[in-house]
Coordinates of C-alpha atoms in Angstrom, one line a residue:
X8 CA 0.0 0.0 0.0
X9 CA 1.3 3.2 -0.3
X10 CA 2.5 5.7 1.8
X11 CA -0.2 8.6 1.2
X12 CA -3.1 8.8 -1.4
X13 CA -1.8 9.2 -4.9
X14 CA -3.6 12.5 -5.1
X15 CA -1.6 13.8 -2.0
X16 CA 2.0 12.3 -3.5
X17 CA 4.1 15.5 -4.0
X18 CA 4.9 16.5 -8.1
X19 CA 8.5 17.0 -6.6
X20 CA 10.7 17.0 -3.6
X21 CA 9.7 20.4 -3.2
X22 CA 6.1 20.5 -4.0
X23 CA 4.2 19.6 -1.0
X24 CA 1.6 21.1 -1.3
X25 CA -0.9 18.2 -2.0
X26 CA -0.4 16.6 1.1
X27 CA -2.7 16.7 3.7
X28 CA -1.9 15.9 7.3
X29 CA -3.6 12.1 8.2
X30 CA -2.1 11.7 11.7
X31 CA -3.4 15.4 13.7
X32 CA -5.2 13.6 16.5
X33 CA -2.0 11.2 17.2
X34 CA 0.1 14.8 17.3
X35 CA -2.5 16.5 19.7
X36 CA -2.6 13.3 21.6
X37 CA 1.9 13.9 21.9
X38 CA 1.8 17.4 22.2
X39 CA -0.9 17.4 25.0
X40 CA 0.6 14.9 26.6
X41 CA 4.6 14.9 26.1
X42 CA 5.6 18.1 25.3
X43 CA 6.1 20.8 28.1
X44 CA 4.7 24.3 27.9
X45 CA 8.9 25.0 28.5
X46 CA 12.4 23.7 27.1
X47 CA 13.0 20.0 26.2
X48 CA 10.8 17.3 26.1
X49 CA 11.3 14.3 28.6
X50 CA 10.3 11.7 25.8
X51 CA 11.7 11.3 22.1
X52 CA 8.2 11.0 21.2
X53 CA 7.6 14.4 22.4
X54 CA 10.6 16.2 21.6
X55 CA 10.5 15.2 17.8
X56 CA 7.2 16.8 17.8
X57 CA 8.5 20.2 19.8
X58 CA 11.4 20.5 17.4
X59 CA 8.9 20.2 14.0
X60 CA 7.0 22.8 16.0
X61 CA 10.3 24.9 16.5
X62 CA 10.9 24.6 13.1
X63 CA 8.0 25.2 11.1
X64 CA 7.6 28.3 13.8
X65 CA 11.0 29.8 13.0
X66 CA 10.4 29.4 9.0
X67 CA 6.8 31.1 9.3
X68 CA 6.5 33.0 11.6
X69 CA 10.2 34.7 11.4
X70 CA 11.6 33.8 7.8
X71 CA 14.0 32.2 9.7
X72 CA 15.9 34.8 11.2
X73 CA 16.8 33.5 14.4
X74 CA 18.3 30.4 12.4
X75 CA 21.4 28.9 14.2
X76 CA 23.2 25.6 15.7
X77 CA 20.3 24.7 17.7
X78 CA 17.8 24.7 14.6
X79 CA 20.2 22.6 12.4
X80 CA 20.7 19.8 15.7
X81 CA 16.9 19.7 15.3
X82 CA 17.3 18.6 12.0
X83 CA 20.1 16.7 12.6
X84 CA 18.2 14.9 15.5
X85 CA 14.9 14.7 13.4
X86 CA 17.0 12.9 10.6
X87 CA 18.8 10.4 12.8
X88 CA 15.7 9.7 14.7
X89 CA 13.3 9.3 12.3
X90 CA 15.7 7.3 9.6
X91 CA 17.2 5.0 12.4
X92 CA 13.3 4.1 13.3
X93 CA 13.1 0.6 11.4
X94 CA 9.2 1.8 10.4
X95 CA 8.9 3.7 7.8
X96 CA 9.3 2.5 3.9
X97 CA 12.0 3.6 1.8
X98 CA 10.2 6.1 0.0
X99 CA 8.9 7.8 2.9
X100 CA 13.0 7.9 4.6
X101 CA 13.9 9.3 1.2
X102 CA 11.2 12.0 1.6
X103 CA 12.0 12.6 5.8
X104 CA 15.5 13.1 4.5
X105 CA 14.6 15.3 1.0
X106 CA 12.3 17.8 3.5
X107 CA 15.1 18.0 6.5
X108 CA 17.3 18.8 3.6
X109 CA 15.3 21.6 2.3
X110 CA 14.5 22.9 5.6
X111 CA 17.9 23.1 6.8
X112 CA 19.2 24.7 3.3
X113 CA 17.1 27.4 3.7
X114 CA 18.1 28.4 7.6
X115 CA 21.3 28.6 6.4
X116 CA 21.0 30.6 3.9
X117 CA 18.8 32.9 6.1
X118 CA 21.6 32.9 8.4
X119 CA 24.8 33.9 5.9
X120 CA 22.2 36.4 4.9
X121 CA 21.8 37.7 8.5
X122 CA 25.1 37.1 9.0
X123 CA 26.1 39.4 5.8
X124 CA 27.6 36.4 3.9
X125 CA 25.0 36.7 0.6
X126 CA 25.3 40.0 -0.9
X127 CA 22.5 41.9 -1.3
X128 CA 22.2 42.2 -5.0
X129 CA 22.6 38.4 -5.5
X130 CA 20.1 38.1 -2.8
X131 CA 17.3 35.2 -3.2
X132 CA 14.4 36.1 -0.6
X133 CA 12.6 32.7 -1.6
X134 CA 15.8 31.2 -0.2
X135 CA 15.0 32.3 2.6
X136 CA 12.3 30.1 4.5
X137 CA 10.8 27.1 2.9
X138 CA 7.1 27.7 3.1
X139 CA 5.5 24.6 2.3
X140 CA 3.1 23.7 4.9
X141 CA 2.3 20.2 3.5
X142 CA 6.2 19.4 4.5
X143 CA 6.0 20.0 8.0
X144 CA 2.5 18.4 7.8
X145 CA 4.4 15.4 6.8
X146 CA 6.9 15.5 9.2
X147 CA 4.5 15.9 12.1
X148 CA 3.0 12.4 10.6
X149 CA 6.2 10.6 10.7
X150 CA 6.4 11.8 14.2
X151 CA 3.1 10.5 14.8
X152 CA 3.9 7.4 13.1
X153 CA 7.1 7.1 14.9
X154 CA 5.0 7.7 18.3
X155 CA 2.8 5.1 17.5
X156 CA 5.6 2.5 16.1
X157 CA 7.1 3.1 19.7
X158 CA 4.0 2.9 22.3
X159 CA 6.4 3.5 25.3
X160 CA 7.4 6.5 26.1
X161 CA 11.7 6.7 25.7
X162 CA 13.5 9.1 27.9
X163 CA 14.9 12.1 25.8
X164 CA 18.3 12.9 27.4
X165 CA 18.0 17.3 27.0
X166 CA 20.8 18.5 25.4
X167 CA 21.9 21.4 28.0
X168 CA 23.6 23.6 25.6
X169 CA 20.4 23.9 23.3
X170 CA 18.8 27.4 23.8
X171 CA 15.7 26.5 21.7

């Protein structure tokens, strides 16, 4: 069976915007339950959900001008995490990894902008945040998935140098 309805299957790695989220009361059920109104989550079940959330927040909501370290671990950690799993096809790893990919491409490039490393006449603004919300819509189901591959909750060990 496949992985998501043929009519939600994206045109590209970067055209998303077919898919529709199939997992939102699995990621209420986490977020109400393992993720803390503060900091890290005690759970990896929670905390891959909190760093989607810090994610698709920092691309949204502030073109990603905050981007640093602690953004790219979250992708780094979502990636590791959600590839190393054992439950999900290899179509839907090569997508995880194609999104994290984009994502993280684009907060560094909003942060060498930022930073003063692109110069402003070669500047590409669409660069700048990846706006597809059918990406993170699909990376909030693989948490889910994920979540519900692995009933138990597993201790999250917080990384104490993360400000995020």
């Amino acid at each position: 069976m496949a992985w998501f309805r043929k009519k939600d299957r994206p045109a590209g790695p970067e055209d998303w915007s077919g898919y529709r989220q199939r997992y939102g009361q699995e990621c209420r059920r986490i977020w109400r339950r393992l993720v803390p109104p503060a900091g890290q989550a005690a759970t990896v079940q929670g905390e891959l959900l909190r760093e989607i959330e810090k994610l698709y927040h920092e691309a949204w909501g502030n073109g990603n001008i905050n981007w640093d370290g602690d953004f790219a671990w979250f992708c780094g950690n979502l990636r590791d995490t959600l590839l190393g799993a054992g439950c999900f096809q290899q179509e839907e790893r090569q997508a995880i990894a194609q999104v994290l990919e984009k994502i993280e491409a684009c907060g560094r490039y909003a942060q060498a902008w930022y930073e003063g490393g692109v110069p402003e006449e070669s500047w590409e603004p669409e660069k700048m945040a990846w706006l597809e919300e059918g990406a993170y819509s699909f990376l909030r189901d693989m948490a889910a998935r994920f979540s519900l591959a692995q009933p138990e909750p597993i201790p999250f060990q917080p990384e104490r140098e993360l400000y995020r």
